């Protein structure tokens, strides 16, 4: 089955701790994205990557970091500098072509202890 | 900077009725997307609209795009309970980079 997987489904972070959210896709998509969703809100772009070994900041990159060492994988690290990390994190990927849409993974819910 | 506004934010409607969700955007957007989100779940793609006058339909949902008015609409025909969800529109302002800017969503509740 082709698709996007995210793990874990739920993640708890202690004060001062860095945590990493996993995102893997087997759709052979070049582009991958990380979004944050707060309750009752739309999605905001954190980081995106158009190609392996390259990524760009989105609208709310402060306190987050990413890597893109493999085409299939785009992990997101929520650092201790992110003071309000509680949110629903969604990873997406997109293929080439004008008719393509962004396909979303199931999401990771991050809570602060 | 692209801004996307949806209205209404909340919508309760009876089964069998028709209604429209509106999506206005502030600057040129090369494409417009509609997504559906069920409570606690991820986003499901509904439509991609690429050009002025584009209209797409799937079941009881029909989306259209007017680039001159910077307006997209999602029309619901003869609503059924299964359509209860939050609907998001999103615009792409960065040609080729596909950076999406989302509206805040319309929470639709279909009442029997």
PDB file of C-alpha atoms in Angstrom:
ATOM      1  CA  UNK A   1       0.000   0.000   0.000  1.00  0.00           C
ATOM      2  CA  UNK A   2       1.299   3.437  -0.920  1.00  0.00           C
ATOM      3  CA  UNK A   3       0.951   6.205   1.568  1.00  0.00           C
ATOM      4  CA  UNK A   4       2.363   8.413   4.276  1.00  0.00           C
ATOM      5  CA  UNK A   5       3.011   7.186   7.780  1.00  0.00           C
ATOM      6  CA  UNK A   6       3.678   9.264  10.868  1.00  0.00           C
ATOM      7  CA  UNK A   7       4.829   8.085  14.254  1.00  0.00           C
ATOM      8  CA  UNK A   8       4.135   8.144  17.047  1.00  0.00           C
ATOM      9  CA  UNK A   9       0.419   8.870  17.087  1.00  0.00           C
ATOM     10  CA  UNK A  10       0.743  10.584  20.481  1.00  0.00           C
ATOM     11  CA  UNK A  11       3.886  12.111  21.965  1.00  0.00           C
ATOM     12  CA  UNK A  12       4.509  13.646  25.358  1.00  0.00           C
ATOM     13  CA  UNK A  13       7.280  16.162  25.876  1.00  0.00           C
ATOM     14  CA  UNK A  14       8.812  17.297  29.131  1.00  0.00           C
ATOM     15  CA  UNK A  15      10.065  20.832  29.666  1.00  0.00           C
ATOM     16  CA  UNK A  16      13.470  21.394  28.034  1.00  0.00           C
ATOM     17  CA  UNK A  17      13.300  18.216  25.995  1.00  0.00           C
ATOM     18  CA  UNK A  18      13.780  17.837  22.244  1.00  0.00           C
ATOM     19  CA  UNK A  19      11.478  15.352  20.520  1.00  0.00           C
ATOM     20  CA  UNK A  20      11.472  14.013  16.966  1.00  0.00           C
ATOM     21  CA  UNK A  21       8.396  13.212  14.897  1.00  0.00           C
ATOM     22  CA  UNK A  22       8.758  10.691  12.115  1.00  0.00           C
ATOM     23  CA  UNK A  23       7.301  11.015   8.603  1.00  0.00           C
ATOM     24  CA  UNK A  24       7.827   8.374   5.904  1.00  0.00           C
ATOM     25  CA  UNK A  25       6.304   8.115   2.440  1.00  0.00           C
ATOM     26  CA  UNK A  26       6.481   5.408  -0.221  1.00  0.00           C
ATOM     27  CA  UNK A  27       4.757   7.435  -2.935  1.00  0.00           C
ATOM     28  CA  UNK A  28       8.048   8.406  -4.609  1.00  0.00           C
ATOM     29  CA  UNK A  29       7.185  12.069  -4.046  1.00  0.00           C
ATOM     30  CA  UNK A  30       9.933  14.679  -4.219  1.00  0.00           C
ATOM     31  CA  UNK A  31       8.261  17.325  -2.074  1.00  0.00           C
ATOM     32  CA  UNK A  32       7.439  16.922   1.617  1.00  0.00           C
ATOM     33  CA  UNK A  33       5.922  19.336   4.140  1.00  0.00           C
ATOM     34  CA  UNK A  34       5.333  19.765   7.849  1.00  0.00           C
ATOM     35  CA  UNK A  35       2.300  21.622   9.183  1.00  0.00           C
ATOM     36  CA  UNK A  36       1.076  22.496  12.625  1.00  0.00           C
ATOM     37  CA  UNK A  37      -2.627  22.646  13.505  1.00  0.00           C
ATOM     38  CA  UNK A  38      -3.906  24.268  16.695  1.00  0.00           C
ATOM     39  CA  UNK A  39      -7.439  23.552  17.952  1.00  0.00           C
ATOM     40  CA  UNK A  40     -10.103  25.188  15.796  1.00  0.00           C
ATOM     41  CA  UNK A  41      -7.492  26.580  13.417  1.00  0.00           C
ATOM     42  CA  UNK A  42      -6.221  25.953   9.938  1.00  0.00           C
ATOM     43  CA  UNK A  43      -2.803  24.523   9.149  1.00  0.00           C
ATOM     44  CA  UNK A  44       0.404  26.545   9.269  1.00  0.00           C
ATOM     45  CA  UNK A  45       3.541  25.560   7.368  1.00  0.00           C
ATOM     46  CA  UNK A  46       6.637  24.813   9.466  1.00  0.00           C
ATOM     47  CA  UNK A  47       9.182  23.520   6.926  1.00  0.00           C
ATOM     48  CA  UNK A  48       9.142  22.077   3.449  1.00  0.00           C
ATOM     49  CA  UNK A  49      11.546  20.221   1.197  1.00  0.00           C
ATOM     50  CA  UNK A  50      11.478  20.054  -2.572  1.00  0.00           C
ATOM     51  CA  UNK A  51      14.360  17.611  -2.929  1.00  0.00           C
ATOM     52  CA  UNK A  52      16.730  15.462  -0.904  1.00  0.00           C
ATOM     53  CA  UNK A  53      19.324  17.403   1.130  1.00  0.00           C
ATOM     54  CA  UNK A  54      17.439  20.669   0.703  1.00  0.00           C
ATOM     55  CA  UNK A  55      14.701  22.295   2.781  1.00  0.00           C
ATOM     56  CA  UNK A  56      13.230  25.737   3.422  1.00  0.00           C
ATOM     57  CA  UNK A  57      11.587  27.461   6.361  1.00  0.00           C
ATOM     58  CA  UNK A  58       7.868  27.939   6.304  1.00  0.00           C
ATOM     59  CA  UNK A  59       5.853  30.531   8.179  1.00  0.00           C
ATOM     60  CA  UNK A  60       6.489  29.281  11.731  1.00  0.00           C
ATOM     61  CA  UNK A  61       9.923  27.582  11.654  1.00  0.00           C
ATOM     62  CA  UNK A  62      11.270  28.987  14.930  1.00  0.00           C
ATOM     63  CA  UNK A  63      11.834  26.250  17.496  1.00  0.00           C
ATOM     64  CA  UNK A  64      11.766  23.457  14.914  1.00  0.00           C
ATOM     65  CA  UNK A  65      14.379  21.695  12.794  1.00  0.00           C
ATOM     66  CA  UNK A  66      14.222  19.150   9.971  1.00  0.00           C
ATOM     67  CA  UNK A  67      16.463  16.980   7.819  1.00  0.00           C
ATOM     68  CA  UNK A  68      15.976  15.364   4.417  1.00  0.00           C
ATOM     69  CA  UNK A  69      18.679  12.738   3.992  1.00  0.00           C
ATOM     70  CA  UNK A  70      16.436  10.309   2.119  1.00  0.00           C
ATOM     71  CA  UNK A  71      13.636  10.897  -0.353  1.00  0.00           C
ATOM     72  CA  UNK A  72      11.251   8.798   1.733  1.00  0.00           C
ATOM     73  CA  UNK A  73      11.860  10.461   5.085  1.00  0.00           C
ATOM     74  CA  UNK A  74      11.385  13.967   6.495  1.00  0.00           C
ATOM     75  CA  UNK A  75      11.670  13.953  10.324  1.00  0.00           C
ATOM     76  CA  UNK A  76      10.733  17.010  12.373  1.00  0.00           C
ATOM     77  CA  UNK A  77      12.452  17.864  15.668  1.00  0.00           C
ATOM     78  CA  UNK A  78      10.588  20.046  18.124  1.00  0.00           C
ATOM     79  CA  UNK A  79      13.308  21.708  20.167  1.00  0.00           C
ATOM     80  CA  UNK A  80      13.186  23.149  23.674  1.00  0.00           C
ATOM     81  CA  UNK A  81      13.159  26.595  22.036  1.00  0.00           C
ATOM     82  CA  UNK A  82       9.569  25.985  20.923  1.00  0.00           C
ATOM     83  CA  UNK A  83       7.705  27.338  23.939  1.00  0.00           C
ATOM     84  CA  UNK A  84       4.218  26.286  22.935  1.00  0.00           C
ATOM     85  CA  UNK A  85       4.558  22.946  21.152  1.00  0.00           C
ATOM     86  CA  UNK A  86       1.182  21.436  22.037  1.00  0.00           C
ATOM     87  CA  UNK A  87      -0.543  20.884  18.673  1.00  0.00           C
ATOM     88  CA  UNK A  88      -1.470  18.366  15.991  1.00  0.00           C
ATOM     89  CA  UNK A  89       1.417  17.903  13.548  1.00  0.00           C
ATOM     90  CA  UNK A  90       0.713  16.835   9.993  1.00  0.00           C
ATOM     91  CA  UNK A  91       3.186  15.708   7.371  1.00  0.00           C
ATOM     92  CA  UNK A  92       2.349  15.869   3.670  1.00  0.00           C
ATOM     93  CA  UNK A  93       3.948  14.965   0.374  1.00  0.00           C
ATOM     94  CA  UNK A  94       3.317  15.914  -3.219  1.00  0.00           C
ATOM     95  CA  UNK A  95       4.280  14.514  -6.584  1.00  0.00           C
ATOM     96  CA  UNK A  96       5.083  16.454  -9.729  1.00  0.00           C
ATOM     97  CA  UNK A  97       2.426  17.640 -12.136  1.00  0.00           C
ATOM     98  CA  UNK A  98      -0.027  20.502 -12.088  1.00  0.00           C
ATOM     99  CA  UNK A  99      -2.967  18.308 -11.059  1.00  0.00           C
ATOM    100  CA  UNK A 100      -1.154  16.966  -8.006  1.00  0.00           C
ATOM    101  CA  UNK A 101      -2.398  17.729  -4.519  1.00  0.00           C
ATOM    102  CA  UNK A 102      -0.655  17.407  -1.169  1.00  0.00           C
ATOM    103  CA  UNK A 103      -1.405  14.084   0.517  1.00  0.00           C
ATOM    104  CA  UNK A 104      -1.437  14.075   4.285  1.00  0.00           C
ATOM    105  CA  UNK A 105      -0.316  11.528   6.842  1.00  0.00           C
ATOM    106  CA  UNK A 106      -2.450  10.576   9.870  1.00  0.00           C
ATOM    107  CA  UNK A 107      -0.765  13.107  12.171  1.00  0.00           C
ATOM    108  CA  UNK A 108       1.033  13.174  15.520  1.00  0.00           C
ATOM    109  CA  UNK A 109      -0.542  14.799  18.556  1.00  0.00           C
ATOM    110  CA  UNK A 110       2.113  16.398  20.772  1.00  0.00           C
ATOM    111  CA  UNK A 111       1.350  17.224  24.391  1.00  0.00           C
ATOM    112  CA  UNK A 112       3.547  18.925  26.949  1.00  0.00           C
ATOM    113  CA  UNK A 113       3.786  17.423  30.444  1.00  0.00           C
TER     114      UNK A 113
ATOM    115  CA  UNK B   1       1.648  37.558   1.380  1.00  0.00           C
ATOM    116  CA  UNK B   2      -1.322  35.367   0.566  1.00  0.00           C
ATOM    117  CA  UNK B   3      -4.211  35.431   3.017  1.00  0.00           C
ATOM    118  CA  UNK B   4      -7.170  33.062   2.804  1.00  0.00           C
ATOM    119  CA  UNK B   5     -10.519  33.680   4.469  1.00  0.00           C
ATOM    120  CA  UNK B   6     -13.427  31.292   4.685  1.00  0.00           C
ATOM    121  CA  UNK B   7     -16.981  31.934   5.651  1.00  0.00           C
ATOM    122  CA  UNK B   8     -18.975  30.948   7.436  1.00  0.00           C
ATOM    123  CA  UNK B   9     -16.792  29.495  10.189  1.00  0.00           C
ATOM    124  CA  UNK B  10     -19.656  27.382  11.499  1.00  0.00           C
ATOM    125  CA  UNK B  11     -22.605  26.053   9.579  1.00  0.00           C
ATOM    126  CA  UNK B  12     -25.512  23.915  10.744  1.00  0.00           C
ATOM    127  CA  UNK B  13     -27.865  22.773   8.075  1.00  0.00           C
ATOM    128  CA  UNK B  14     -30.680  20.318   7.710  1.00  0.00           C
ATOM    129  CA  UNK B  15     -30.430  17.202   5.642  1.00  0.00           C
ATOM    130  CA  UNK B  16     -31.667  17.719   2.126  1.00  0.00           C
ATOM    131  CA  UNK B  17     -30.820  21.431   1.978  1.00  0.00           C
ATOM    132  CA  UNK B  18     -28.286  23.190  -0.254  1.00  0.00           C
ATOM    133  CA  UNK B  19     -25.593  25.564   0.916  1.00  0.00           C
ATOM    134  CA  UNK B  20     -22.338  27.214  -0.151  1.00  0.00           C
ATOM    135  CA  UNK B  21     -19.029  27.773   1.631  1.00  0.00           C
ATOM    136  CA  UNK B  22     -17.004  30.755   0.423  1.00  0.00           C
ATOM    137  CA  UNK B  23     -13.239  31.102   0.200  1.00  0.00           C
ATOM    138  CA  UNK B  24     -11.688  34.502  -0.538  1.00  0.00           C
ATOM    139  CA  UNK B  25      -7.983  35.009  -1.064  1.00  0.00           C
ATOM    140  CA  UNK B  26      -5.943  38.184  -1.065  1.00  0.00           C
ATOM    141  CA  UNK B  27      -3.391  37.905  -3.879  1.00  0.00           C
ATOM    142  CA  UNK B  28      -2.844  35.877  -6.988  1.00  0.00           C
ATOM    143  CA  UNK B  29      -2.989  32.170  -6.295  1.00  0.00           C
ATOM    144  CA  UNK B  30      -2.026  29.743  -9.023  1.00  0.00           C
ATOM    145  CA  UNK B  31      -4.224  26.998  -7.688  1.00  0.00           C
ATOM    146  CA  UNK B  32      -6.876  26.454  -5.048  1.00  0.00           C
ATOM    147  CA  UNK B  33      -7.464  23.331  -2.981  1.00  0.00           C
ATOM    148  CA  UNK B  34     -10.340  22.004  -0.926  1.00  0.00           C
ATOM    149  CA  UNK B  35      -9.821  19.503   1.869  1.00  0.00           C
ATOM    150  CA  UNK B  36     -12.062  17.704   4.336  1.00  0.00           C
ATOM    151  CA  UNK B  37     -11.139  16.894   7.949  1.00  0.00           C
ATOM    152  CA  UNK B  38     -13.124  14.645  10.279  1.00  0.00           C
ATOM    153  CA  UNK B  39     -12.730  15.210  14.052  1.00  0.00           C
ATOM    154  CA  UNK B  40      -9.330  14.050  15.290  1.00  0.00           C
ATOM    155  CA  UNK B  41      -8.309  12.907  11.817  1.00  0.00           C
ATOM    156  CA  UNK B  42      -6.019  14.048   9.037  1.00  0.00           C
ATOM    157  CA  UNK B  43      -6.939  15.941   5.881  1.00  0.00           C
ATOM    158  CA  UNK B  44      -8.494  14.319   2.832  1.00  0.00           C
ATOM    159  CA  UNK B  45      -8.090  15.995  -0.545  1.00  0.00           C
ATOM    160  CA  UNK B  46     -11.353  16.877  -2.298  1.00  0.00           C
ATOM    161  CA  UNK B  47     -10.547  19.150  -5.236  1.00  0.00           C
ATOM    162  CA  UNK B  48      -7.703  20.937  -7.018  1.00  0.00           C
ATOM    163  CA  UNK B  49      -8.763  23.964  -9.087  1.00  0.00           C
ATOM    164  CA  UNK B  50      -6.204  25.261 -11.528  1.00  0.00           C
ATOM    165  CA  UNK B  51      -7.722  27.956 -13.689  1.00  0.00           C
ATOM    166  CA  UNK B  52     -10.369  30.618 -13.870  1.00  0.00           C
ATOM    167  CA  UNK B  53     -13.809  29.134 -14.350  1.00  0.00           C
ATOM    168  CA  UNK B  54     -12.723  25.684 -13.223  1.00  0.00           C
ATOM    169  CA  UNK B  55     -15.563  23.590 -11.840  1.00  0.00           C
ATOM    170  CA  UNK B  56     -15.228  20.136 -10.323  1.00  0.00           C
ATOM    171  CA  UNK B  57     -17.891  17.870  -8.857  1.00  0.00           C
ATOM    172  CA  UNK B  58     -17.794  14.761  -6.735  1.00  0.00           C
ATOM    173  CA  UNK B  59     -21.090  13.403  -5.456  1.00  0.00           C
ATOM    174  CA  UNK B  60     -22.961  16.132  -3.585  1.00  0.00           C
ATOM    175  CA  UNK B  61     -19.973  18.514  -3.558  1.00  0.00           C
ATOM    176  CA  UNK B  62     -19.099  20.971  -6.316  1.00  0.00           C
ATOM    177  CA  UNK B  63     -16.185  23.415  -6.237  1.00  0.00           C
ATOM    178  CA  UNK B  64     -15.574  26.392  -8.495  1.00  0.00           C
ATOM    179  CA  UNK B  65     -12.899  29.032  -8.948  1.00  0.00           C
ATOM    180  CA  UNK B  66     -13.161  32.670 -10.059  1.00  0.00           C
ATOM    181  CA  UNK B  67      -9.627  34.048 -10.179  1.00  0.00           C
ATOM    182  CA  UNK B  68     -10.769  37.553 -11.122  1.00  0.00           C
ATOM    183  CA  UNK B  69     -12.901  37.807  -7.992  1.00  0.00           C
ATOM    184  CA  UNK B  70     -10.288  35.803  -5.998  1.00  0.00           C
ATOM    185  CA  UNK B  71     -13.113  33.568  -4.856  1.00  0.00           C
ATOM    186  CA  UNK B  72     -13.687  29.851  -4.660  1.00  0.00           C
ATOM    187  CA  UNK B  73     -16.923  28.208  -3.568  1.00  0.00           C
ATOM    188  CA  UNK B  74     -17.797  24.761  -2.290  1.00  0.00           C
ATOM    189  CA  UNK B  75     -21.445  23.988  -2.942  1.00  0.00           C
ATOM    190  CA  UNK B  76     -23.259  21.241  -1.088  1.00  0.00           C
ATOM    191  CA  UNK B  77     -26.345  19.785  -2.708  1.00  0.00           C
ATOM    192  CA  UNK B  78     -29.041  17.918  -0.751  1.00  0.00           C
ATOM    193  CA  UNK B  79     -26.838  17.534   2.314  1.00  0.00           C
ATOM    194  CA  UNK B  80     -26.591  14.202   4.113  1.00  0.00           C
ATOM    195  CA  UNK B  81     -25.236  13.479   7.597  1.00  0.00           C
ATOM    196  CA  UNK B  82     -22.035  11.895   6.224  1.00  0.00           C
ATOM    197  CA  UNK B  83     -20.939  15.304   4.969  1.00  0.00           C
ATOM    198  CA  UNK B  84     -20.553  16.623   8.524  1.00  0.00           C
ATOM    199  CA  UNK B  85     -16.873  17.627   8.820  1.00  0.00           C
ATOM    200  CA  UNK B  86     -14.588  20.646   8.730  1.00  0.00           C
ATOM    201  CA  UNK B  87     -13.788  21.905   5.234  1.00  0.00           C
ATOM    202  CA  UNK B  88     -10.629  23.852   4.444  1.00  0.00           C
ATOM    203  CA  UNK B  89      -9.637  25.782   1.385  1.00  0.00           C
ATOM    204  CA  UNK B  90      -5.979  26.518   0.676  1.00  0.00           C
ATOM    205  CA  UNK B  91      -4.202  28.668  -1.873  1.00  0.00           C
ATOM    206  CA  UNK B  92      -0.747  28.290  -3.356  1.00  0.00           C
ATOM    207  CA  UNK B  93       1.128  31.554  -3.701  1.00  0.00           C
ATOM    208  CA  UNK B  94       4.590  30.315  -4.599  1.00  0.00           C
ATOM    209  CA  UNK B  95       4.606  29.101  -8.152  1.00  0.00           C
ATOM    210  CA  UNK B  96       6.378  25.772  -8.216  1.00  0.00           C
ATOM    211  CA  UNK B  97       7.109  25.633  -4.499  1.00  0.00           C
ATOM    212  CA  UNK B  98       3.561  24.705  -3.517  1.00  0.00           C
ATOM    213  CA  UNK B  99       3.550  26.534  -0.213  1.00  0.00           C
ATOM    214  CA  UNK B 100      -0.067  26.303   0.879  1.00  0.00           C
ATOM    215  CA  UNK B 101      -1.861  28.932   2.929  1.00  0.00           C
ATOM    216  CA  UNK B 102      -4.957  27.534   4.632  1.00  0.00           C
ATOM    217  CA  UNK B 103      -8.173  29.188   5.651  1.00  0.00           C
ATOM    218  CA  UNK B 104      -9.395  28.647   9.216  1.00  0.00           C
ATOM    219  CA  UNK B 105     -11.958  26.106   8.093  1.00  0.00           C
ATOM    220  CA  UNK B 106     -15.747  25.794   8.043  1.00  0.00           C
ATOM    221  CA  UNK B 107     -17.194  23.370  10.542  1.00  0.00           C
ATOM    222  CA  UNK B 108     -20.256  21.867   8.898  1.00  0.00           C
ATOM    223  CA  UNK B 109     -22.880  20.017  10.920  1.00  0.00           C
ATOM    224  CA  UNK B 110     -25.728  18.298   9.104  1.00  0.00           C
ATOM    225  CA  UNK B 111     -28.818  17.933  11.263  1.00  0.00           C
ATOM    226  CA  UNK B 112     -31.253  15.084  10.521  1.00  0.00           C
TER     227      UNK B 112
END
